């Protein structure tokens, strides 16, 4: 599961991204916008880097298959 480097996960939530952490609890990582880059945040517990990405302008919403609850 570890990948020798930084684990990057794309998220569509801003400024806080929720994820299920390595211990099974939901954690919220604050994303910080950098100059010239998309906002990023790193979870200190599992070291996953979350990178914000603007959602595609699709009107179709498909149900999430990851089991994470939406805000
Ligand atoms: Zn985490």
mmCIF file with all atom_site columns, N, CA, C and O and ligand atoms in Angstrom, residues 19-23 25 27 29 43-48 50, ligand 1:
data_model
loop_
_atom_site.group_PDB
_atom_site.id
_atom_site.type_symbol
_atom_site.label_atom_id
_atom_site.label_alt_id
_atom_site.label_comp_id
_atom_site.label_asym_id
_atom_site.label_entity_id
_atom_site.label_seq_id
_atom_site.pdbx_PDB_ins_code
_atom_site.Cartn_x
_atom_site.Cartn_y
_atom_site.Cartn_z
_atom_site.occupancy
_atom_site.B_iso_or_equiv
_atom_site.pdbx_formal_charge
_atom_site.auth_seq_id
_atom_site.auth_comp_id
_atom_site.auth_asym_id
_atom_site.auth_atom_id
_atom_site.pdbx_PDB_model_num
ATOM   1  N  N   . UNK A 1 19 ? -11.398 12.437 4.862  1.00 0.00 ? 19 UNK A N   1
ATOM   2  C  CA  . UNK A 1 19 ? -11.014 11.117 4.395  1.00 0.00 ? 19 UNK A CA  1
ATOM   3  C  C   . UNK A 1 19 ? -11.048 10.149 5.567  1.00 0.00 ? 19 UNK A C   1
ATOM   4  O  O   . UNK A 1 19 ? -11.021 10.552 6.724  1.00 0.00 ? 19 UNK A O   1
ATOM   5  N  N   . UNK A 1 20 ? -11.111 8.896  5.221  1.00 0.00 ? 20 UNK A N   1
ATOM   6  C  CA  . UNK A 1 20 ? -11.033 7.870  6.257  1.00 0.00 ? 20 UNK A CA  1
ATOM   7  C  C   . UNK A 1 20 ? -9.562  7.516  6.431  1.00 0.00 ? 20 UNK A C   1
ATOM   8  O  O   . UNK A 1 20 ? -8.914  7.035  5.516  1.00 0.00 ? 20 UNK A O   1
ATOM   9  N  N   . UNK A 1 21 ? -9.074  7.767  7.617  1.00 0.00 ? 21 UNK A N   1
ATOM   10 C  CA  . UNK A 1 21 ? -7.645  7.675  7.857  1.00 0.00 ? 21 UNK A CA  1
ATOM   11 C  C   . UNK A 1 21 ? -7.223  6.225  8.085  1.00 0.00 ? 21 UNK A C   1
ATOM   12 O  O   . UNK A 1 21 ? -8.025  5.305  8.048  1.00 0.00 ? 21 UNK A O   1
ATOM   13 N  N   . UNK A 1 22 ? -5.939  6.072  8.303  1.00 0.00 ? 22 UNK A N   1
ATOM   14 C  CA  . UNK A 1 22 ? -5.381  4.723  8.444  1.00 0.00 ? 22 UNK A CA  1
ATOM   15 C  C   . UNK A 1 22 ? -5.912  4.012  9.679  1.00 0.00 ? 22 UNK A C   1
ATOM   16 O  O   . UNK A 1 22 ? -5.888  2.784  9.754  1.00 0.00 ? 22 UNK A O   1
ATOM   17 N  N   . UNK A 1 23 ? -6.384  4.778  10.658 1.00 0.00 ? 23 UNK A N   1
ATOM   18 C  CA  . UNK A 1 23 ? -6.923  4.140  11.856 1.00 0.00 ? 23 UNK A CA  1
ATOM   19 C  C   . UNK A 1 23 ? -8.429  3.953  11.777 1.00 0.00 ? 23 UNK A C   1
ATOM   20 O  O   . UNK A 1 23 ? -9.060  3.559  12.747 1.00 0.00 ? 23 UNK A O   1
ATOM   21 N  N   . UNK A 1 25 ? -10.776 6.220  11.314 1.00 0.00 ? 25 UNK A N   1
ATOM   22 C  CA  . UNK A 1 25 ? -11.592 7.364  11.687 1.00 0.00 ? 25 UNK A CA  1
ATOM   23 C  C   . UNK A 1 25 ? -11.568 8.404  10.575 1.00 0.00 ? 25 UNK A C   1
ATOM   24 O  O   . UNK A 1 25 ? -10.635 8.456  9.770  1.00 0.00 ? 25 UNK A O   1
ATOM   25 N  N   . UNK A 1 27 ? -10.948 11.880 9.241  1.00 0.00 ? 27 UNK A N   1
ATOM   26 C  CA  . UNK A 1 27 ? -10.141 13.051 9.576  1.00 0.00 ? 27 UNK A CA  1
ATOM   27 C  C   . UNK A 1 27 ? -10.351 14.130 8.525  1.00 0.00 ? 27 UNK A C   1
ATOM   28 O  O   . UNK A 1 27 ? -10.647 13.857 7.376  1.00 0.00 ? 27 UNK A O   1
ATOM   29 N  N   . UNK A 1 29 ? -8.592  17.329 6.701  1.00 0.00 ? 29 UNK A N   1
ATOM   30 C  CA  . UNK A 1 29 ? -7.317  17.965 6.411  1.00 0.00 ? 29 UNK A CA  1
ATOM   31 C  C   . UNK A 1 29 ? -7.564  19.314 5.740  1.00 0.00 ? 29 UNK A C   1
ATOM   32 O  O   . UNK A 1 29 ? -8.308  19.403 4.768  1.00 0.00 ? 29 UNK A O   1
ATOM   33 N  N   . UNK A 1 43 ? -2.208  14.983 5.512  1.00 0.00 ? 43 UNK A N   1
ATOM   34 C  CA  . UNK A 1 43 ? -2.675  14.440 6.776  1.00 0.00 ? 43 UNK A CA  1
ATOM   35 C  C   . UNK A 1 43 ? -1.466  14.007 7.598  1.00 0.00 ? 43 UNK A C   1
ATOM   36 O  O   . UNK A 1 43 ? -0.650  13.211 7.126  1.00 0.00 ? 43 UNK A O   1
ATOM   37 N  N   . UNK A 1 44 ? -1.333  14.523 8.816  1.00 0.00 ? 44 UNK A N   1
ATOM   38 C  CA  . UNK A 1 44 ? -0.160  14.172 9.623  1.00 0.00 ? 44 UNK A CA  1
ATOM   39 C  C   . UNK A 1 44 ? -0.189  12.736 10.127 1.00 0.00 ? 44 UNK A C   1
ATOM   40 O  O   . UNK A 1 44 ? 0.823   12.219 10.563 1.00 0.00 ? 44 UNK A O   1
ATOM   41 N  N   . UNK A 1 45 ? -1.344  12.111 10.071 1.00 0.00 ? 45 UNK A N   1
ATOM   42 C  CA  . UNK A 1 45 ? -1.454  10.755 10.614 1.00 0.00 ? 45 UNK A CA  1
ATOM   43 C  C   . UNK A 1 45 ? -1.074  9.701  9.583  1.00 0.00 ? 45 UNK A C   1
ATOM   44 O  O   . UNK A 1 45 ? -0.368  8.746  9.886  1.00 0.00 ? 45 UNK A O   1
ATOM   45 N  N   . UNK A 1 46 ? -1.530  9.860  8.359  1.00 0.00 ? 46 UNK A N   1
ATOM   46 C  CA  . UNK A 1 46 ? -1.274  8.841  7.347  1.00 0.00 ? 46 UNK A CA  1
ATOM   47 C  C   . UNK A 1 46 ? -0.402  9.353  6.207  1.00 0.00 ? 46 UNK A C   1
ATOM   48 O  O   . UNK A 1 46 ? -0.081  8.601  5.302  1.00 0.00 ? 46 UNK A O   1
ATOM   49 N  N   . UNK A 1 47 ? -0.045  10.638 6.273  1.00 0.00 ? 47 UNK A N   1
ATOM   50 C  CA  . UNK A 1 47 ? 0.885   11.227 5.307  1.00 0.00 ? 47 UNK A CA  1
ATOM   51 C  C   . UNK A 1 47 ? 0.376   11.230 3.874  1.00 0.00 ? 47 UNK A C   1
ATOM   52 O  O   . UNK A 1 47 ? 1.153   11.270 2.933  1.00 0.00 ? 47 UNK A O   1
ATOM   53 N  N   . UNK A 1 48 ? -0.921  11.161 3.718  1.00 0.00 ? 48 UNK A N   1
ATOM   54 C  CA  . UNK A 1 48 ? -1.477  11.275 2.382  1.00 0.00 ? 48 UNK A CA  1
ATOM   55 C  C   . UNK A 1 48 ? -1.589  12.754 2.029  1.00 0.00 ? 48 UNK A C   1
ATOM   56 O  O   . UNK A 1 48 ? -2.050  13.557 2.839  1.00 0.00 ? 48 UNK A O   1
ATOM   57 N  N   . UNK A 1 50 ? -3.339  15.548 -0.032 1.00 0.00 ? 50 UNK A N   1
ATOM   58 C  CA  . UNK A 1 50 ? -4.604  15.794 -0.708 1.00 0.00 ? 50 UNK A CA  1
ATOM   59 C  C   . UNK A 1 50 ? -4.468  17.017 -1.587 1.00 0.00 ? 50 UNK A C   1
ATOM   60 O  O   . UNK A 1 50 ? -4.050  18.076 -1.127 1.00 0.00 ? 50 UNK A O   1
HETATM 61 ZN ZN1 . LIG B 2 .  ? -5.102  10.472 7.320  1.00 0.00 ? 1  LIG B ZN1 1
#
